[in-house]
Amino acid sequence: MVALAGMSVLIALVCTLVPSQGQAHVKLLCSLCVVCLVCVPLVHTVKDISQGEWEIPEEWLEPEAQEPDYGQVADRLLVGQLQVLLEQKFGLGAEQCRILAQWDEQDKVTHVTLVLSGKAIWQDPDPIRAYVQQLLGCACTVVLD
């Protein structure tokens, strides 16, 4: 970038010093110099890629090319659906009820912890616990925050 700025200043200086009859040729040569200067990093990058010395950063890869974390996706789906059901049945919004699920090696839910806060702490936790246990078939703990 510094080289490009320096080259631009040099070209402006040369163009002002050259007589008007040869200015077209000088401008053409200066333009070719700028193009060469801009292409130098591209040439180095292509050379590094061809020699296998350059790796594509992971953040440049498309999201489809990266392996998804299926456990995290399943956890998000379970928590999201359970949140909707708890809001419909008990009026527990996302700001009042935080859901934490534990999974085993076979990707089955083994335990669910509900953390109630705000107005939800005044509700009786037993019907909520029984509903989640019946729905998911696993242990459930209700904690007041």
Coordinates of C-alpha atoms in Angstrom, one line a residue:
M1 CA 0.0 0.0 0.0
V2 CA 2.9 2.3 0.8
A3 CA 4.5 1.4 -2.5
L4 CA 1.3 2.3 -4.4
A5 CA 1.1 5.7 -2.7
G6 CA 4.7 6.4 -3.4
M7 CA 4.3 5.3 -7.0
S8 CA 1.3 7.7 -7.4
V9 CA 3.3 10.6 -6.1
L10 CA 6.2 9.8 -8.4
I11 CA 3.9 9.5 -11.4
A12 CA 2.3 12.9 -10.6
L13 CA 5.8 14.5 -10.4
V14 CA 7.0 12.9 -13.6
C15 CA 3.8 13.9 -15.5
T16 CA 4.2 17.5 -14.5
L17 CA 7.8 17.6 -15.6
V18 CA 7.3 16.0 -19.0
P19 CA 6.6 18.3 -22.0
S20 CA 3.2 18.1 -23.5
Q21 CA 4.3 16.3 -26.7
G22 CA 5.5 13.2 -24.8
Q23 CA 2.9 13.2 -22.0
A24 CA 0.7 10.5 -23.7
H25 CA 3.6 8.0 -23.8
V26 CA 4.6 8.8 -20.2
K27 CA 1.1 8.3 -18.9
L28 CA 0.9 4.9 -20.7
L29 CA 4.2 3.8 -19.1
C30 CA 3.1 5.1 -15.7
S31 CA -0.2 3.3 -16.0
L32 CA 1.6 0.0 -16.8
C33 CA 3.9 0.5 -13.8
V34 CA 0.8 0.9 -11.5
V35 CA -0.8 -2.2 -12.9
C36 CA 2.4 -4.2 -12.3
L37 CA 2.7 -2.8 -8.8
V38 CA -0.9 -3.9 -8.0
C39 CA -0.4 -7.4 -9.5
V40 CA 2.7 -8.2 -7.4
P41 CA 0.8 -9.4 -4.3
L42 CA -1.5 -11.5 -6.6
V43 CA 1.5 -13.2 -8.2
H44 CA 3.0 -14.0 -4.8
T45 CA -0.3 -15.5 -3.7
V46 CA -0.7 -17.6 -6.8
K47 CA 2.9 -18.8 -6.4
D48 CA 2.4 -19.7 -2.7
I49 CA -0.8 -21.6 -3.6
S50 CA 0.8 -23.6 -6.4
Q51 CA 3.7 -24.6 -4.0
G52 CA 1.2 -25.6 -1.3
E53 CA 2.5 -23.0 1.2
W54 CA -0.7 -21.1 1.6
E55 CA -3.8 -22.3 3.5
I56 CA -7.3 -20.9 3.2
P57 CA -8.4 -19.4 6.6
E58 CA -11.4 -21.2 8.1
E59 CA -13.4 -18.0 8.3
W60 CA -13.2 -17.8 4.5
L61 CA -14.9 -21.2 4.1
E62 CA -18.6 -21.3 3.4
P63 CA -20.7 -22.4 6.3
E64 CA -21.9 -25.5 4.3
A65 CA -18.3 -26.7 4.1
Q66 CA -17.9 -26.8 7.8
E67 CA -19.2 -29.8 9.7
P68 CA -22.2 -28.8 11.9
D69 CA -22.3 -29.7 15.6
Y70 CA -25.4 -31.9 15.6
G71 CA -25.5 -32.1 19.4
Q72 CA -25.6 -28.3 19.7
V73 CA -28.3 -28.2 17.0
A74 CA -30.4 -30.8 18.8
D75 CA -30.0 -29.0 22.1
R76 CA -31.2 -25.7 20.5
L77 CA -34.2 -27.4 19.0
L78 CA -35.1 -29.1 22.2
V79 CA -34.8 -25.9 24.3
G80 CA -36.7 -23.9 21.7
Q81 CA -39.6 -26.3 21.5
L82 CA -39.7 -26.8 25.2
Q83 CA -39.7 -23.0 25.7
V84 CA -42.7 -22.6 23.4
L85 CA -44.6 -25.4 25.2
L86 CA -43.9 -24.0 28.6
E87 CA -45.0 -20.5 27.5
Q88 CA -48.2 -21.9 26.1
K89 CA -49.1 -24.1 29.1
F90 CA -47.7 -22.1 32.0
G91 CA -47.0 -18.6 30.6
L92 CA -43.3 -18.9 31.2
G93 CA -41.5 -16.6 28.8
A94 CA -37.9 -16.9 27.7
E95 CA -36.9 -14.1 30.1
Q96 CA -38.5 -16.0 33.0
C97 CA -37.3 -19.6 32.3
R98 CA -33.9 -20.8 31.3
I99 CA -33.6 -24.4 30.1
L100 CA -30.5 -26.6 30.4
A101 CA -30.5 -30.1 29.0
Q102 CA -28.1 -32.9 29.7
W103 CA -27.5 -35.6 27.0
D104 CA -26.0 -39.1 27.2
E105 CA -23.7 -40.8 24.6
Q106 CA -26.7 -42.1 22.6
D107 CA -28.0 -38.5 22.2
K108 CA -30.9 -38.9 24.6
V109 CA -32.0 -36.3 27.1
T110 CA -31.2 -37.6 30.6
H111 CA -31.9 -34.5 32.7
V112 CA -33.5 -31.1 32.3
T113 CA -33.0 -28.2 34.6
L114 CA -35.4 -25.3 34.5
V115 CA -34.1 -22.1 36.1
L116 CA -37.1 -19.8 37.0
S117 CA -36.7 -16.1 37.6
G118 CA -38.8 -13.0 37.7
K119 CA -42.5 -13.6 38.2
A120 CA -42.1 -17.3 37.5
I121 CA -40.6 -17.9 40.9
W122 CA -44.1 -17.5 42.5
Q123 CA -45.5 -20.4 40.4
D124 CA -45.8 -23.9 41.9
P125 CA -42.8 -25.8 40.4
D126 CA -44.4 -29.3 40.8
P127 CA -46.8 -29.1 37.9
I128 CA -44.0 -27.7 35.7
R129 CA -41.6 -30.5 36.7
A130 CA -44.3 -33.2 36.2
Y131 CA -45.2 -31.8 32.7
V132 CA -41.6 -31.8 31.6
Q133 CA -40.9 -35.3 33.0
Q134 CA -44.0 -36.7 31.3
L135 CA -43.2 -34.9 28.0
L136 CA -39.5 -35.9 27.8
G137 CA -39.4 -39.0 29.9
C138 CA -36.4 -37.9 31.9
A139 CA -35.7 -36.3 35.3
C140 CA -36.4 -32.6 35.7
T141 CA -35.2 -30.2 38.3
V142 CA -36.7 -26.8 38.9
V143 CA -34.4 -24.2 40.4
L144 CA -35.4 -20.7 41.5
D145 CA -33.0 -17.9 40.6

